[in-house]
Amino acid sequence: MTQEDAPAHAPIRAHNPLPAQDLRIGHGYDLHRLEPAPPAGKGRPLIVGGIRLEFDRGPVAHSDGDVLLHAVTDALLGAIAGPDIGQLFPDTDPAHAGEDSSRYVAEALRLVHEAGYAPVSLDATVVLERPRLGPSKQAVRENLARLLAMPVDRVNVKGKTHEGVDAVGEGRAIEAHCVVLLARASGA
Ligand code: MG
């Protein structure tokens, strides 16, 4: 049958010739309000992906407010259909006040390993109007790769503005999106 004769709904292949792989994908999203530093506001120092960015505003948060590490944590947990970050680390628990969010990533990674998987690819986007993420992007990538025990070339971070509109564009909030791919760990 030529391509012209094939019905429009015909599948390109009858079956997938690739060997079945045990993959999981997870998505994470987070947003924090930004406020001036004390005493004018309640903003904490601005930390993104474990890297401190110099800015006169910072996130309002129970923990250190690292919006990217929170999105990464939820992506890892989502990929194994686990509890979300708020269930694991309630923001009502005084034990987590001001906490370094890399601990959340470490616990999510431990659960991923316990489920028999390991992260093989991560892509994230941080949306903030100011400051620019560009100068810190490589440091953020390298820190994420270190936290997740992944090669840097499998970790990507992008920075975008919100074009001056809505809360993020007006500098009143910062948000992050993350997708992570897990593969069954060898020997698991
Ligand atoms: Mg958060």
PDB file of N, CA, C and O and ligand atoms in Angstrom, residues 30-32 61 63 65-67 70 85, ligand 1:
ATOM      1  N   ASP A  30       6.355  25.426  41.725  1.00  0.00           N
ATOM      2  CA  ASP A  30       6.248  26.150  42.994  1.00  0.00           C
ATOM      3  C   ASP A  30       6.278  27.656  42.729  1.00  0.00           C
ATOM      4  O   ASP A  30       6.774  28.107  41.682  1.00  0.00           O
ATOM      5  N   LEU A  31       5.720  28.386  43.662  1.00  0.00           N
ATOM      6  CA  LEU A  31       5.703  29.853  43.606  1.00  0.00           C
ATOM      7  C   LEU A  31       5.867  30.385  45.023  1.00  0.00           C
ATOM      8  O   LEU A  31       5.319  29.814  45.973  1.00  0.00           O
ATOM      9  N   HIS A  32       6.643  31.435  45.153  1.00  0.00           N
ATOM     10  CA  HIS A  32       6.718  32.141  46.438  1.00  0.00           C
ATOM     11  C   HIS A  32       6.528  33.637  46.210  1.00  0.00           C
ATOM     12  O   HIS A  32       7.023  34.185  45.211  1.00  0.00           O
ATOM     13  N   ALA A  61       8.536  32.601  53.150  1.00  0.00           N
ATOM     14  CA  ALA A  61       8.482  31.143  53.226  1.00  0.00           C
ATOM     15  C   ALA A  61       8.743  30.668  54.641  1.00  0.00           C
ATOM     16  O   ALA A  61       9.376  31.366  55.442  1.00  0.00           O
ATOM     17  N   SER A  63      10.339  27.621  55.087  1.00  0.00           N
ATOM     18  CA  SER A  63      11.710  27.118  54.926  1.00  0.00           C
ATOM     19  C   SER A  63      12.561  28.267  54.385  1.00  0.00           C
ATOM     20  O   SER A  63      12.180  29.425  54.488  1.00  0.00           O
ATOM     21  N   GLY A  65      12.767  28.959  51.396  1.00  0.00           N
ATOM     22  CA  GLY A  65      12.014  29.529  50.269  1.00  0.00           C
ATOM     23  C   GLY A  65      12.663  29.324  48.911  1.00  0.00           C
ATOM     24  O   GLY A  65      12.415  30.098  47.986  1.00  0.00           O
ATOM     25  N   ASP A  66      13.471  28.274  48.772  1.00  0.00           N
ATOM     26  CA  ASP A  66      14.134  28.016  47.490  1.00  0.00           C
ATOM     27  C   ASP A  66      13.129  27.405  46.510  1.00  0.00           C
ATOM     28  O   ASP A  66      12.883  26.198  46.493  1.00  0.00           O
ATOM     29  N   VAL A  67      12.562  28.278  45.676  1.00  0.00           N
ATOM     30  CA  VAL A  67      11.449  27.881  44.804  1.00  0.00           C
ATOM     31  C   VAL A  67      11.858  26.770  43.829  1.00  0.00           C
ATOM     32  O   VAL A  67      11.066  25.874  43.522  1.00  0.00           O
ATOM     33  N   HIS A  70      12.190  23.404  45.618  1.00  0.00           N
ATOM     34  CA  HIS A  70      10.859  22.883  45.942  1.00  0.00           C
ATOM     35  C   HIS A  70      10.220  22.237  44.710  1.00  0.00           C
ATOM     36  O   HIS A  70       9.597  21.175  44.804  1.00  0.00           O
ATOM     37  N   ILE A  85       5.566  17.634  48.559  1.00  0.00           N
ATOM     38  CA  ILE A  85       6.494  18.289  49.492  1.00  0.00           C
ATOM     39  C   ILE A  85       5.775  18.797  50.743  1.00  0.00           C
ATOM     40  O   ILE A  85       6.304  18.727  51.842  1.00  0.00           O
TER      41      ILE A  85
HETATM   42 MG    MG B   1       7.766  26.353  48.178  1.00  0.00          MG
END
